[in-house]
Amino acid sequence: MSVQSFDEIRDDFAARVKRIVWATLSTQDTAGRLRSRMLHPIWEDATGWILTGRNSLKAKHIAANAFVSVTYWDPQHEQIVADCQATWEDDVDEKQRIWDLFKSTEPPLGYDPGLFFTDGAAHPECGLLKLDPWRIELWTIGELMQGKPPKVWKP
């Protein structure tokens, strides 16, 4: 079922992200093969943020193809699939703002990124990846078993 506004899925999206926390991010390597890994995004409405290594394998994949898929799953079978374009945010103030957002958000969604980047947001390896969805799908196994279609939002 297509939804016209992110507002129609905002509450369910936020509740699932907060509960599930860890997501699988899939990229495409330079040979066209998919590669997935677990990451810990934080979302501001429909914009996702990931603090991650700037010189990582995923960074090389994103340099070649900026489209990624972010999937959340839990044992309750309440899924989210967010297909996004990923871009690096290099603005120092924005990077610090998101660093502070991670640090000030209550766990388990929030955490201290200083555990990974000891020199803070200015650490040269610390990258801020912005996720701009072109499609978000929410569904549950219970709804599918009742014949209800997934909720799909496209900006």
XYZ file of C-alpha atoms in Angstrom:
155
model
C 0.000 0.000 0.000
C 1.504 3.294 -1.053
C 1.482 6.088 1.523
C 1.638 9.711 0.437
C 3.483 11.223 3.382
C 6.239 10.057 5.706
C 3.942 11.269 8.503
C 1.763 8.198 7.819
C 4.590 5.811 8.801
C 6.651 8.063 11.113
C 5.490 6.570 14.429
C 5.827 2.916 13.355
C 9.186 3.644 11.712
C 10.563 5.429 14.788
C 9.289 2.752 17.193
C 10.870 -0.065 15.188
C 14.200 1.715 14.732
C 14.339 2.485 18.446
C 13.543 -1.114 19.400
C 15.645 -2.962 16.817
C 18.618 -0.513 16.742
C 21.017 -2.557 14.572
C 20.480 -2.650 10.819
C 21.988 -4.507 7.907
C 23.460 -2.126 5.343
C 24.035 -3.599 1.886
C 26.301 -2.077 -0.725
C 27.461 -3.207 -4.114
C 31.147 -3.888 -4.682
C 33.025 -2.819 -7.812
C 32.278 -6.207 -9.428
C 28.512 -5.791 -8.891
C 28.288 -8.231 -5.960
C 26.297 -7.387 -2.841
C 28.024 -7.011 0.524
C 26.159 -6.628 3.814
C 27.241 -5.592 7.279
C 25.635 -4.604 10.584
C 25.568 -0.910 11.443
C 23.976 1.348 14.029
C 22.189 4.231 12.274
C 20.297 7.007 13.974
C 17.364 8.653 12.188
C 15.944 12.157 12.207
C 12.557 11.538 10.650
C 13.372 10.106 7.206
C 17.072 11.013 7.214
C 19.501 8.412 8.482
C 22.977 9.010 9.879
C 25.863 6.610 10.404
C 29.205 7.421 12.041
C 31.620 5.070 10.334
C 35.127 4.646 9.008
C 35.830 7.018 6.160
C 38.366 4.681 4.553
C 36.406 1.467 5.015
C 35.410 -1.092 2.422
C 31.869 0.292 2.492
C 33.294 3.733 1.662
C 34.936 2.278 -1.434
C 31.672 0.622 -2.440
C 29.693 3.833 -1.928
C 32.232 5.768 -3.999
C 31.419 3.442 -6.908
C 27.664 3.183 -6.267
C 25.983 5.449 -3.719
C 22.768 3.410 -3.493
C 22.435 1.270 -0.371
C 19.746 -0.798 1.294
C 19.178 -0.643 5.047
C 17.170 -3.479 6.589
C 15.831 -3.865 10.107
C 14.421 -7.188 11.324
C 13.396 -8.474 14.709
C 11.886 -11.699 16.120
C 8.460 -10.016 16.093
C 8.836 -9.900 12.284
C 8.290 -6.163 12.057
C 10.593 -5.206 9.219
C 11.846 -2.012 7.654
C 13.625 -1.800 4.329
C 14.981 1.664 3.546
C 16.526 2.018 0.095
C 18.707 5.098 0.191
C 21.296 7.195 -1.527
C 24.330 7.532 0.730
C 26.515 10.624 0.751
C 29.340 11.776 2.970
C 28.574 14.819 5.093
C 31.828 16.715 5.561
C 30.518 19.853 7.267
C 32.342 19.937 10.625
C 29.409 21.502 12.493
C 26.944 18.930 11.142
C 29.318 16.097 11.980
C 29.626 17.394 15.547
C 25.840 17.807 15.796
C 25.238 14.180 14.824
C 28.069 13.023 17.109
C 26.309 14.850 19.969
C 22.955 13.353 18.904
C 24.379 9.823 19.153
C 25.956 10.637 22.509
C 22.872 12.314 24.020
C 20.282 9.797 22.790
C 19.358 7.203 25.388
C 20.815 3.722 24.788
C 20.435 1.381 23.085
C 19.723 3.726 20.151
C 22.308 6.203 21.350
C 25.882 5.400 22.278
C 29.231 7.086 22.832
C 30.973 7.221 19.438
C 34.198 7.980 21.303
C 34.432 4.227 21.860
C 35.344 3.953 18.165
C 36.857 7.357 17.403
C 38.926 8.400 20.407
C 39.743 11.875 19.046
C 36.074 12.796 18.721
C 34.158 13.911 15.639
C 37.334 15.517 14.291
C 39.108 12.144 14.120
C 40.371 11.870 10.515
C 38.947 8.351 10.115
C 35.505 9.331 11.459
C 33.066 9.771 8.606
C 29.448 10.832 8.699
C 27.302 8.991 6.195
C 23.928 10.546 5.345
C 21.120 8.271 4.172
C 18.450 9.866 1.967
C 15.712 7.304 1.301
C 14.139 7.010 -2.109
C 11.868 4.234 -0.775
C 10.899 2.998 2.715
C 8.856 -0.155 3.209
C 7.334 -1.268 6.515
C 5.683 -4.640 6.930
C 4.951 -7.322 9.465
C 4.558 -11.038 8.939
C 1.193 -10.866 10.718
C -0.140 -8.279 8.279
C 1.164 -10.231 5.292
C -0.566 -13.380 6.574
C -3.809 -11.364 6.712
C -3.336 -10.263 3.100
C -2.404 -6.693 4.015
C 0.280 -5.194 1.760
C 3.422 -3.493 3.069
C 3.312 0.264 3.639
C 5.585 1.916 1.080
C 6.631 5.567 1.138
C 8.527 7.306 -1.632
C 9.425 10.977 -1.278
